[in-house]
Short mmCIF file of C-alpha atoms and ligand atoms in Angstrom, two decimals:
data_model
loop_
_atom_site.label_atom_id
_atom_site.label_comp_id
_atom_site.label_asym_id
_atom_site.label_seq_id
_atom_site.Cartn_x
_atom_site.Cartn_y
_atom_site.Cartn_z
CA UNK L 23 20.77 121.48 -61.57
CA UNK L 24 17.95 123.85 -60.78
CA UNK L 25 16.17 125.67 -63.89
CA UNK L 26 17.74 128.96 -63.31
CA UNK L 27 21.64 127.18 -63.47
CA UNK L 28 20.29 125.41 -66.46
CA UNK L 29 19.11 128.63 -68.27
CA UNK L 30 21.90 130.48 -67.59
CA UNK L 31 24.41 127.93 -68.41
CA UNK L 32 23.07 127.74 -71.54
CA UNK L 33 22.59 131.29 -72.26
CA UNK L 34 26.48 131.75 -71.30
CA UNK L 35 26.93 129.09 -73.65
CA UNK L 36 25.26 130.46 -76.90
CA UNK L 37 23.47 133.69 -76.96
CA UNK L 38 25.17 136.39 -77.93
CA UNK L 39 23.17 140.03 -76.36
CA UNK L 40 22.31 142.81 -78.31
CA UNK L 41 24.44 146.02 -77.41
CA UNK L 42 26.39 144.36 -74.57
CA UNK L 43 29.71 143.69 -73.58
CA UNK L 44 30.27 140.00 -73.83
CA UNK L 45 33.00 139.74 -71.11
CA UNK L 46 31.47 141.16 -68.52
CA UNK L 47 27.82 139.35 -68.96
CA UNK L 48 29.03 136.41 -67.31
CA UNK L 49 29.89 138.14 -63.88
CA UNK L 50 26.43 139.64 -63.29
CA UNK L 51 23.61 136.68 -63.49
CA UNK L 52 21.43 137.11 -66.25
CA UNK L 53 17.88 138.05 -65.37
CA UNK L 54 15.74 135.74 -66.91
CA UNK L 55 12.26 137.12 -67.42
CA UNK L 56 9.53 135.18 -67.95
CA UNK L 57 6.62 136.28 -67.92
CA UNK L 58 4.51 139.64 -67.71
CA UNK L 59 1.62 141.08 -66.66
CA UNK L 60 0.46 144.56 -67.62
CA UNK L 61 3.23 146.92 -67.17
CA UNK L 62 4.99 144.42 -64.76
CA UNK L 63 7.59 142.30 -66.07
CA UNK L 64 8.47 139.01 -63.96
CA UNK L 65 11.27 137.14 -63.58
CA UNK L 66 12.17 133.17 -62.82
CA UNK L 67 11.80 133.62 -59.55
CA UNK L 68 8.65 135.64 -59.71
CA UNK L 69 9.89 138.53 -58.23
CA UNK L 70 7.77 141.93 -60.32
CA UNK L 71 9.63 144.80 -62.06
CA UNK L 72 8.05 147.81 -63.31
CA UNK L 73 8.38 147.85 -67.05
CA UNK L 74 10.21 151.53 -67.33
CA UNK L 75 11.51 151.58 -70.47
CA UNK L 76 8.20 149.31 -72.10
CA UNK L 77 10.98 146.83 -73.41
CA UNK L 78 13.02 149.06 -75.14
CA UNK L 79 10.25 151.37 -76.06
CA UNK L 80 7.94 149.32 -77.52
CA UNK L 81 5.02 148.67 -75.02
CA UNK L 82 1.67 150.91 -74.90
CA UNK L 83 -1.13 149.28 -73.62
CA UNK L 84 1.47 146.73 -71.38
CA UNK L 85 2.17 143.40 -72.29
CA UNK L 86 -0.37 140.24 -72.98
CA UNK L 87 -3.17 142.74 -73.76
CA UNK L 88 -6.75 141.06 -74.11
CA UNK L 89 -7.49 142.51 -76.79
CA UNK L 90 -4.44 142.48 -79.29
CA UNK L 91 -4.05 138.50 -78.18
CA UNK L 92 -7.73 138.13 -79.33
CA UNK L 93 -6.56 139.59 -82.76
CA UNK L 94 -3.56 137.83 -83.08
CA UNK L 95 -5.87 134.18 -82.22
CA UNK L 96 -8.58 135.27 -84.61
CA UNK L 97 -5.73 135.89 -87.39
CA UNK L 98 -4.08 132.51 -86.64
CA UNK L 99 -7.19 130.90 -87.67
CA UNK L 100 -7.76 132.65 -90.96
CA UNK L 101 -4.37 133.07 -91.92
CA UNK L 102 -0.63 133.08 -90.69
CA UNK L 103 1.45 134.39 -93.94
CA UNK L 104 1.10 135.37 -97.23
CA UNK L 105 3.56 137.94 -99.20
CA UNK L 106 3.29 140.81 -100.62
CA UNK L 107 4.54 140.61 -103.61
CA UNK L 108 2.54 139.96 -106.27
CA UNK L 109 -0.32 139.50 -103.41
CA UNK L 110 -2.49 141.18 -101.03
CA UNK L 111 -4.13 140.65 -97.71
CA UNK L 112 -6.52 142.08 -95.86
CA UNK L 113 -4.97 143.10 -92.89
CA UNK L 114 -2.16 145.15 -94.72
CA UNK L 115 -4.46 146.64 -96.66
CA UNK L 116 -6.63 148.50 -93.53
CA UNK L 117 -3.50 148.71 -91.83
CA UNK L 118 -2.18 150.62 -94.51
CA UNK L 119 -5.15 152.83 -94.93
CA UNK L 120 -5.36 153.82 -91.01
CA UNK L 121 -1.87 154.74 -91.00
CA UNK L 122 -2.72 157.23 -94.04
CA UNK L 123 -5.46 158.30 -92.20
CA UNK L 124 -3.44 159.37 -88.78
CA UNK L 125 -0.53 160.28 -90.04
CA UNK L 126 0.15 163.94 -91.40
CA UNK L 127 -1.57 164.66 -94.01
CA UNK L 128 0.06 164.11 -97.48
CA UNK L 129 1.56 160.55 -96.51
CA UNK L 130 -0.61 158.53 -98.07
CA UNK L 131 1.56 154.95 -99.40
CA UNK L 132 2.62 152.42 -97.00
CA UNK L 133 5.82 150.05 -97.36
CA UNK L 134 5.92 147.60 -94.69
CA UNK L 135 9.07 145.81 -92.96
CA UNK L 136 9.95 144.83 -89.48
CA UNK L 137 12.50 147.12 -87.76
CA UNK L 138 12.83 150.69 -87.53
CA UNK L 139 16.76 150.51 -89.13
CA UNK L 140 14.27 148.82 -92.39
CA UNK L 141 12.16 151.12 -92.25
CA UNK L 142 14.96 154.25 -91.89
CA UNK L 143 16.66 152.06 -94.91
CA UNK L 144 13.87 152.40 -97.06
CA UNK L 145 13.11 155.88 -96.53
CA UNK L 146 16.62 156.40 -97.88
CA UNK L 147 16.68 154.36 -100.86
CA UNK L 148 13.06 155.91 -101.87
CA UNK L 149 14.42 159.44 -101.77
CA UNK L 150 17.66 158.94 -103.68
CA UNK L 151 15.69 156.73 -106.04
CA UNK L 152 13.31 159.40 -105.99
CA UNK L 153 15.83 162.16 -107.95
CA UNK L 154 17.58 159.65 -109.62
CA UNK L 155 13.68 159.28 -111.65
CA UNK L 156 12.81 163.09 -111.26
CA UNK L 157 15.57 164.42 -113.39
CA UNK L 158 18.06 165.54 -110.67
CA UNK L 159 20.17 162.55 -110.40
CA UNK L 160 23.00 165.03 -108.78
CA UNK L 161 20.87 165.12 -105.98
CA UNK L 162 22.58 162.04 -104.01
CA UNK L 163 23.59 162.88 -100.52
CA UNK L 164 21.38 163.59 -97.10
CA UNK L 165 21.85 165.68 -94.11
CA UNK L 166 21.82 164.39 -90.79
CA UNK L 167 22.07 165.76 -87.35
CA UNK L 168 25.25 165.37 -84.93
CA UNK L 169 23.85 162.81 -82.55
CA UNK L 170 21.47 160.77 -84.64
CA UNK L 171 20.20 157.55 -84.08
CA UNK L 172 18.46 155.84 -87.24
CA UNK L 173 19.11 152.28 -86.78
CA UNK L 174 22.06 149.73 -86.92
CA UNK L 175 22.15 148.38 -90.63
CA UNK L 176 24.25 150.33 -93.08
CA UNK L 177 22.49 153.26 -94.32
CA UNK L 178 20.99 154.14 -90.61
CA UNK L 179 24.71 153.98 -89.59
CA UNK L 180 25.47 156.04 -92.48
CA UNK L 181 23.15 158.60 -91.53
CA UNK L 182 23.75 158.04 -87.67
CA UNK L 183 25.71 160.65 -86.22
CA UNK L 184 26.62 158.49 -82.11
CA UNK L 185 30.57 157.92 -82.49
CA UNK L 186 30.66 155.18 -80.34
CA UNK L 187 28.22 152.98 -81.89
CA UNK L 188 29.33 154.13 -85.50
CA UNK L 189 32.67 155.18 -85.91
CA UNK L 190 34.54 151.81 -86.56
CA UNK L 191 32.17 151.04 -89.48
CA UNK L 192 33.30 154.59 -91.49
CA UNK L 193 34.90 152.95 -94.13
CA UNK L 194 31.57 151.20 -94.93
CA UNK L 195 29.41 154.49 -94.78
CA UNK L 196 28.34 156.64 -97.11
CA UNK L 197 29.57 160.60 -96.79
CA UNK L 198 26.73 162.96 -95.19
CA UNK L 199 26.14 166.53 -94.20
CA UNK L 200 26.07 166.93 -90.55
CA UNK L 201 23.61 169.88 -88.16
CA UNK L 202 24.86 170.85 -84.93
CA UNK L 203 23.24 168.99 -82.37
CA UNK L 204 19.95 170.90 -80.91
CA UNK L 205 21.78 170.32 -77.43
CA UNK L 206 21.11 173.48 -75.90
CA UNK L 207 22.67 172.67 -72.73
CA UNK L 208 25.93 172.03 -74.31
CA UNK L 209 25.38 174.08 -77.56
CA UNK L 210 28.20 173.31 -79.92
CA UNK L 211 27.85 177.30 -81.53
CA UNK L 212 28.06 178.71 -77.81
CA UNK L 213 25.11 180.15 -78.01
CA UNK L 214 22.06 180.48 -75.08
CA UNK L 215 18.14 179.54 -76.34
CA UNK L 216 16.11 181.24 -76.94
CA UNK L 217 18.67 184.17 -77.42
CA UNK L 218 20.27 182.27 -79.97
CA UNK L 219 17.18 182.23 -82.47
CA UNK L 220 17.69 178.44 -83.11
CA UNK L 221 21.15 179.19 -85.01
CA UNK L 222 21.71 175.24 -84.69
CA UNK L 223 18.57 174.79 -87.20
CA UNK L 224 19.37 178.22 -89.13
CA UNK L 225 22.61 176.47 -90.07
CA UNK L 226 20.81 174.13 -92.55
CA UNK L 227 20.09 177.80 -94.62
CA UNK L 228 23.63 177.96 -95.82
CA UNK L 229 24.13 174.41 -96.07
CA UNK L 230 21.66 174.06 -98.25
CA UNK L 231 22.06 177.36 -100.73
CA UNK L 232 26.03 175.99 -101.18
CA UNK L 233 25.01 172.23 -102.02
CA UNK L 234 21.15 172.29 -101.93
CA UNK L 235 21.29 170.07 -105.83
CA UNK L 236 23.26 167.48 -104.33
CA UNK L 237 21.36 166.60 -101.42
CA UNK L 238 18.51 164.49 -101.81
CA UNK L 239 17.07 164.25 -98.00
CA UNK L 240 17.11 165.65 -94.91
CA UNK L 241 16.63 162.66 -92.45
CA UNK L 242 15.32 163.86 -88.67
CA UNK L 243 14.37 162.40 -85.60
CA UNK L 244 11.59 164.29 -85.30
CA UNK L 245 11.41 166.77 -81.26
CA UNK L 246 13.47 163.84 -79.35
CA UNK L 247 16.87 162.43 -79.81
CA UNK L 248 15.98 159.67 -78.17
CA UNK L 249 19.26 157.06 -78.52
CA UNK L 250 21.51 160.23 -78.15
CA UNK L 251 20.25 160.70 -74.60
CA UNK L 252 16.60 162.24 -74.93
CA UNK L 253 17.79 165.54 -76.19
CA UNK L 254 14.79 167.50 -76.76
CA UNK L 255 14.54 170.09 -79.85
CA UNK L 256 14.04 173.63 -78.57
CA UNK L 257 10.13 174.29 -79.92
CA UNK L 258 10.13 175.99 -83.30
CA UNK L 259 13.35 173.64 -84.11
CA UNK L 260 11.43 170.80 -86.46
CA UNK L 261 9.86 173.26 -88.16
CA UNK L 262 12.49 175.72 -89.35
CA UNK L 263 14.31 172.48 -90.77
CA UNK L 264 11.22 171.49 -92.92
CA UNK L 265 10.26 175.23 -94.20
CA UNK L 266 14.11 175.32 -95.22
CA UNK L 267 14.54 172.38 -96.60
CA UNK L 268 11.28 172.98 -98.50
CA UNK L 269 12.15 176.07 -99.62
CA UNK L 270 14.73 174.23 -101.33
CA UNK L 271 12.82 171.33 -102.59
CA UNK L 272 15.14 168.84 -100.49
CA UNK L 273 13.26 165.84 -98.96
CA UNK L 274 11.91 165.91 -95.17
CA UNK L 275 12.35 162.25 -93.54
CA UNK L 276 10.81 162.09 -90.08
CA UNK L 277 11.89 159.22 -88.30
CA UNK L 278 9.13 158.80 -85.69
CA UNK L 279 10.00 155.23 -85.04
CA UNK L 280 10.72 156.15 -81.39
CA UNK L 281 8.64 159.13 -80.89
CA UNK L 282 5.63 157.61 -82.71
CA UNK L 283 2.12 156.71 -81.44
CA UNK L 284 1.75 159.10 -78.66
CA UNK L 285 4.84 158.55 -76.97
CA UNK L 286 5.92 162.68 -76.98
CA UNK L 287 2.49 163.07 -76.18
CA UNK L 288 1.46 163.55 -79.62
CA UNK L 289 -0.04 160.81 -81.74
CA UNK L 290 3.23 161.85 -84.16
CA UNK L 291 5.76 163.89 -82.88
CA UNK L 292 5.48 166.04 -86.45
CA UNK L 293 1.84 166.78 -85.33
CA UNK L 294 3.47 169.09 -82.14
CA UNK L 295 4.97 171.81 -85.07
CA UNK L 296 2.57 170.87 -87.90
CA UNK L 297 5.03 169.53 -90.04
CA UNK L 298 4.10 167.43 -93.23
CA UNK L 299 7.15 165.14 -94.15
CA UNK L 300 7.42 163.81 -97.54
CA UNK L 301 8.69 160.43 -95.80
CA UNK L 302 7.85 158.96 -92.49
CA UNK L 303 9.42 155.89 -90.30
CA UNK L 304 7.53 154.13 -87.97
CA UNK L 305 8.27 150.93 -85.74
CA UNK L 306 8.55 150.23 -81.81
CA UNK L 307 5.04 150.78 -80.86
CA UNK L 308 3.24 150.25 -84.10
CA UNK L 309 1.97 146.61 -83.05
CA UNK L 310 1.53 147.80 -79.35
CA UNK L 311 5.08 146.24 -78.69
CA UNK L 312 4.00 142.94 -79.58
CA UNK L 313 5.03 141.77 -82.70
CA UNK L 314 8.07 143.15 -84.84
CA UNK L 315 6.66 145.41 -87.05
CA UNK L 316 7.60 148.66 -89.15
CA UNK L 317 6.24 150.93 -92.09
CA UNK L 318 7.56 153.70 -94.45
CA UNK L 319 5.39 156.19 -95.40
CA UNK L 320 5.84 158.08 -98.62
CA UNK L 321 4.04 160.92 -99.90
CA UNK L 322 1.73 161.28 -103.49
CA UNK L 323 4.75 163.55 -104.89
CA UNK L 324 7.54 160.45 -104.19
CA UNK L 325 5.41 157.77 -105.16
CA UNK L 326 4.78 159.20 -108.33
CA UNK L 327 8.24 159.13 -109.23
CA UNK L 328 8.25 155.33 -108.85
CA UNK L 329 5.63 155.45 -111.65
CA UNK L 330 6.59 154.05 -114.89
CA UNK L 331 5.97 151.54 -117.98
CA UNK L 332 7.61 148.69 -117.18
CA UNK L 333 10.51 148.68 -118.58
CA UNK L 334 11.18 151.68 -117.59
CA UNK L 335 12.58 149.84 -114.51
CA UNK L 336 11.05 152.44 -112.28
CA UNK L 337 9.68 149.98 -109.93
CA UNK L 338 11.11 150.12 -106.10
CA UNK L 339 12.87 147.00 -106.08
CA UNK L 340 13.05 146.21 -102.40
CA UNK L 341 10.86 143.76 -100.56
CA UNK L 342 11.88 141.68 -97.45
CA UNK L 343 10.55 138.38 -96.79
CA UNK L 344 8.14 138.67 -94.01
CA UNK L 345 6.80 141.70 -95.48
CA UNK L 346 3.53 143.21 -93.73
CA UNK L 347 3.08 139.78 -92.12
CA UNK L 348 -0.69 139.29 -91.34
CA UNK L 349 -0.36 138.42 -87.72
CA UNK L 350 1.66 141.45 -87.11
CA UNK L 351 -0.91 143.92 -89.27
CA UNK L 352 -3.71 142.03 -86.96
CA UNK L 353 -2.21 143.12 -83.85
CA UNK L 354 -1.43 147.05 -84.63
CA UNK L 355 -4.35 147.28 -85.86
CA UNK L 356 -6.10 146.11 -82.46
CA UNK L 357 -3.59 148.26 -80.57
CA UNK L 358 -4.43 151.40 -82.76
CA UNK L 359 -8.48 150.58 -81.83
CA UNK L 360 -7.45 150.02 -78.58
CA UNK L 361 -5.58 153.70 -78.49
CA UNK L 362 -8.83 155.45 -80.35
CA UNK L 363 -11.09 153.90 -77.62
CA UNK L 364 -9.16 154.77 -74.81
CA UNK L 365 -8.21 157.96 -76.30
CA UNK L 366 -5.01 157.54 -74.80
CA UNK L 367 -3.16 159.85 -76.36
CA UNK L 368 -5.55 162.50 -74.53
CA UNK L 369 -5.29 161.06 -71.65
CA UNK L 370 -1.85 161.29 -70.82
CA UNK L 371 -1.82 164.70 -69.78
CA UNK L 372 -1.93 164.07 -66.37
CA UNK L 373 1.02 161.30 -66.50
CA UNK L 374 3.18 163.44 -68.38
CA UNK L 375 2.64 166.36 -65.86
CA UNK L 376 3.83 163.49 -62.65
CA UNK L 377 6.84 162.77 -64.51
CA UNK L 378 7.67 166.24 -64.99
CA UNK L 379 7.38 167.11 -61.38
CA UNK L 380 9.16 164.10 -60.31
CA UNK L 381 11.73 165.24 -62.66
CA UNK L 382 12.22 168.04 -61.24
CA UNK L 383 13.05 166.74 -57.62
CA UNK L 384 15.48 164.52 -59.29
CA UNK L 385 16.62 167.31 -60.59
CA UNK L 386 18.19 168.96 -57.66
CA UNK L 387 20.00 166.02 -56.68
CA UNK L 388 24.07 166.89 -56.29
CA UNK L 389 24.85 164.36 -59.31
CA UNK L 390 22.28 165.08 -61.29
CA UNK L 391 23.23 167.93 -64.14
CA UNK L 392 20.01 167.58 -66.07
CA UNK L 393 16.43 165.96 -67.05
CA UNK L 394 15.29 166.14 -70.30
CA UNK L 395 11.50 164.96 -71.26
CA UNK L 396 9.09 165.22 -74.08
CA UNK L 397 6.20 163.71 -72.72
CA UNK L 398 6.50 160.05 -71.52
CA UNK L 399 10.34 159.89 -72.75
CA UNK L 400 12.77 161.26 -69.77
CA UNK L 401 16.21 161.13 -69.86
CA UNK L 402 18.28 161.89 -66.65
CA UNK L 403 21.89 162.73 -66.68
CA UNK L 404 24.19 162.24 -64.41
CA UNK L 405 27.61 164.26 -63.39
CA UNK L 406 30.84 163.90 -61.35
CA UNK L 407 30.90 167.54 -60.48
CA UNK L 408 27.59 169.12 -60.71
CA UNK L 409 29.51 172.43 -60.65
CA UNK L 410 31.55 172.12 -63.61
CA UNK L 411 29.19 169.25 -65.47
CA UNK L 412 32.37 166.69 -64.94
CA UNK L 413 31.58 163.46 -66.92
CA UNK L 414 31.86 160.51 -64.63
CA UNK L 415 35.06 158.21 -66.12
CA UNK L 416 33.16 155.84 -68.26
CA UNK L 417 35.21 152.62 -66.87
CA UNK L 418 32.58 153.85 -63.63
CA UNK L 419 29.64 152.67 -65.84
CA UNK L 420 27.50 155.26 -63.27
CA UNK L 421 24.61 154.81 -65.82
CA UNK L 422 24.39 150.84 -65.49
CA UNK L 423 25.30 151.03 -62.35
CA UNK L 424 22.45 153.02 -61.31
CA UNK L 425 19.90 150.56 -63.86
CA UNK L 426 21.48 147.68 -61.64
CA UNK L 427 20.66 149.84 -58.49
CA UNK L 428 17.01 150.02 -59.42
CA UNK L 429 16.06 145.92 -60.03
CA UNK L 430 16.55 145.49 -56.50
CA UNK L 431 13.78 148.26 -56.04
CA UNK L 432 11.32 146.71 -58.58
CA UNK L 433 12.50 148.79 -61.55
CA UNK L 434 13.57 147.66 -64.61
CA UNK L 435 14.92 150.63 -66.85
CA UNK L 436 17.95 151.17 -69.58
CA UNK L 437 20.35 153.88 -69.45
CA UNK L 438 22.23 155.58 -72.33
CA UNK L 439 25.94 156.36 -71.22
CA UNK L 440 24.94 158.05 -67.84
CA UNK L 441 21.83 159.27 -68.62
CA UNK L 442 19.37 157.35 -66.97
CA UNK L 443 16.32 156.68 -69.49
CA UNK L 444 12.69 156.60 -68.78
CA UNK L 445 10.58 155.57 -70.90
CA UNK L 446 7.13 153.69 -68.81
CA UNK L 447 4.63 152.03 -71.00
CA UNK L 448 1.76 155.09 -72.08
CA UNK L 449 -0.96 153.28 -70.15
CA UNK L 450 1.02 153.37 -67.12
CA UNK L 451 -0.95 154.00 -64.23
CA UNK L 452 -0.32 157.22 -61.23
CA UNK L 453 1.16 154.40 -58.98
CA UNK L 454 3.09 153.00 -61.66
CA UNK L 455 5.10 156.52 -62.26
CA UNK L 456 5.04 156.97 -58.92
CA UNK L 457 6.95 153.68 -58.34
CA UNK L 458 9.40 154.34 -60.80
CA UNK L 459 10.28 158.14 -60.10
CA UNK L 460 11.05 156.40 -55.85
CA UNK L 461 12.99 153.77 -57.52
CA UNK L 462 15.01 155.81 -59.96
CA UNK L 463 15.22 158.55 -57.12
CA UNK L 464 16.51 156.26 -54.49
CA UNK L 465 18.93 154.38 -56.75
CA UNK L 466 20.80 157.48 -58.40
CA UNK L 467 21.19 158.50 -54.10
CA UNK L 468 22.53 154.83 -53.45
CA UNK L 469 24.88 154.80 -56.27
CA UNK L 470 26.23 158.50 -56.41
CA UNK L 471 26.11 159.27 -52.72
CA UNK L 472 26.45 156.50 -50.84
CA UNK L 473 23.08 156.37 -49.41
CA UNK L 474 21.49 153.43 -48.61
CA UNK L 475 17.55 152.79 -49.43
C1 PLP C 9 15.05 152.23 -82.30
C2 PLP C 9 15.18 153.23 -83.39
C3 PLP C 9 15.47 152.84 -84.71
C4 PLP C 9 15.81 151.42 -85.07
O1 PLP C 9 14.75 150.56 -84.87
P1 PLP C 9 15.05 148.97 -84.76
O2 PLP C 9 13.69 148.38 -84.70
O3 PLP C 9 15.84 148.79 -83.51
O4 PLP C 9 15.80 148.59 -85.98
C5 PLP C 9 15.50 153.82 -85.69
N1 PLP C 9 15.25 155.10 -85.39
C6 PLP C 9 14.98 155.52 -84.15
C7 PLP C 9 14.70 156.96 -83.89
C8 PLP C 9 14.94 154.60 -83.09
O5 PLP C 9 14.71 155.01 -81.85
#
């Protein structure tokens, strides 16, 4: 038995994927990556894909950077693991204070865990504790948006708002207030933008003046919907929902885990509308896409709440194991050097303007009703009828279909439903794009009409 049967046969025998349907892994051959270089991922064989959607939105810099393995070696030697509780380290410590210092202003506290859905979790639990110590303990539910994606553990669910991911789990969710999705293509109030004068985020106004002292939080992917589809937020959106819910003293969570670290082309996607949230999740590219990694940021006003005598019991009593793990603090903190030198986040101007206009050839393609992008995040749908905006039957699987379409080319990318989902690592280079746009471009052709490469 070669090493690729032997592999297999053993991951058919005992590993059980992450969003995928069991029965039908078997009759496609797993592709076994194994190693990668740059923005290149490479499988058994050593045939090179393209990294498009920096494994699952993680990757900056692409993978087995110089510099953040030199920080993760020099951390092995000094020191592998140490909690924090009851302890510090130094690592968390400048970690912490660099994400104060980059993040909007006013988030200044740092609680560290190691997936966004922790991080979205925490966020949660801090701003119901939060009124529960502030003298509004009727404050107790959030507001959400139709179409949310938070994370899979029980309070991201709760506050998710994608049916088919969710839905069977509603009797172990918590009640929430729902937005209309900012979808303005298929506006659920009818409406046209910018006609409309963002009605979708006007909506909270109401909400809020009939049940403003029972809601604790409003909880927001902040410009991007990315797990929904890439559904971008008309401009002016983010920040209507913050002044309102301000005006009403309810909590602003921005979860940024996706749209974090330059990836809307913005350091922080609150930074494009000048938002200040009282709460803030980040994860996926925090370490670079290296090493699992996540943080909650809380502002002065929410910590103080947690502020107490002892047995006051005040105390946020939440902590997971591996909290702020050294090795993992070692490399963001090399990745976030790396993005300061590099000034990446500047730089991407001119990558974010390729995929735009390659967008927009896609674009015109019969099956393709629409692309979406906010910076290096794309999203491109596809259609049945481009006249009426027909779905495609799901049993089709167009989406994966297309995805499987593309590996041939040298592409490996993700989609959502049937929208195709782009998402190349930020330090991707002109070529790079360039290969992906042809692949994705040549694959939707193959798969929708027939046409061969
Ligand atoms: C991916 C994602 C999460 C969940 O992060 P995990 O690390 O997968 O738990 C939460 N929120 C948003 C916006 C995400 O994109």
């Amino acid at each position: 038995m070669d090493r690729r049967q032997q592999l297999t046969g053993q991951d058919l025998a005992h590993l059980w994927h992450p969003f995928t349907q069991m029965s039908l892994w078997p009759g496609e051959p797993p592709l076994i990556i194994e190693r990668a270089e740059g923005n290149w991922l490479i499988d058994l064989e050593g045939k090179r894909y393209l990294d498009g959607v920096s494994s699952l939105w993680v990757t900056v810099h692409g993978h087995n950077h110089p510099a953040i393995k030199a920080a993760i070696a020099a951390q092995l030697e000094t020191l592998d693991h140490s909690t924090l509780l009851g302890l510090s380290h130094p690592l968390a410590i400048r970690l912490a204070a660099e994400l104060a210092a980059i993040t909007p202003a006013g988030l200044n506290k740092v609680f560290y865990s190691e997936s966004g859905s922790t991080a979205v979790e925490i966020a949660l639990k801090m701003a119901f504790q939060y009124w529960q110590q502030s003298g509004q303990p009727g404050r107790k539910t959030f507001v959400t948006l139709e179409g949310a994606y938070h994370g899979d553990t029980l309070g991201a669910v709760s506050v998710g708002g994608i049916d088919l991911f969710h839905q069977v789990y509603g009797p172990l969710l918590f009640p929430v207030h729902k937005l209309p999705q900012p979808h303005c293509r298929l506006c659920r109030l009818g409406l046209t933008h910018p006609a409309c004068d963002l009605a979708c985020a006007q909506a909270l106004e109401p909400l809020l003046a009939a049940h403003g002292q029972e809601i604790c939080a409003l909880i927001v992917e902040p410009r991007v919907q990315g797990a929904a589809g890439i559904i971008v937020q008309p401009e002016g959106y983010l920040r209507r929902l913050w002044e309102t819910a301000r005006a009403h003293g309810v909590l602003f969570i921005a979860d940024e885990v996706a749209t974090g670290f330059g990836r809307t082309g913005s350091l922080f996607a609150c930074g494009l509308e000048g938002i200040e949230p009282d709460l803030m999740a980040l994860g996926k590219g925090l370490t670079g896409g290296v090493l699992p990694l996540a943080a909650t940021l809380a502002s002065d006003r929410v910590y103080q709440a947690f502020l107490g005598r002892f047995e006051e019991f005040k105390t946020f009593f939440h902590g997971h194991t591996y909290t702020g793990n050294p090795i993992a603090c070692a490399a963001a903190c090399a990745s976030l050097e790396l993005m300061r030198q590099n000034d990446l986040v500047a730089g991407l101007a001119p990558r974010v303007e390729q995929l735009r206009q390659g967008l927009a050839a896609i674009a015109h393609m019969p099956h393709v009703i629409e692309t979406r992008q906010q910076g290096l995040m794309a999203g491109i749908e596809l259609t049945a009828d481009k006249a009426t905006g027909q779905a495609y039957e799901p049993g089709l699987r167009m989406g994966h279909r297309v995805i499987m379409a593309c590996r041939p080319l040298g592409v490996i990318i993700r989609p959502l439903g049937d929208t195709v989902v782009l998402m190349p690592p930020l330090a991707s280079s002109e070529d790079e794009i360039a290969h992906l746009l042809t692949a994705v471009e040549k694959a939707i052709a193959q798969v929708t009409e027939g046409r061969q490469p």
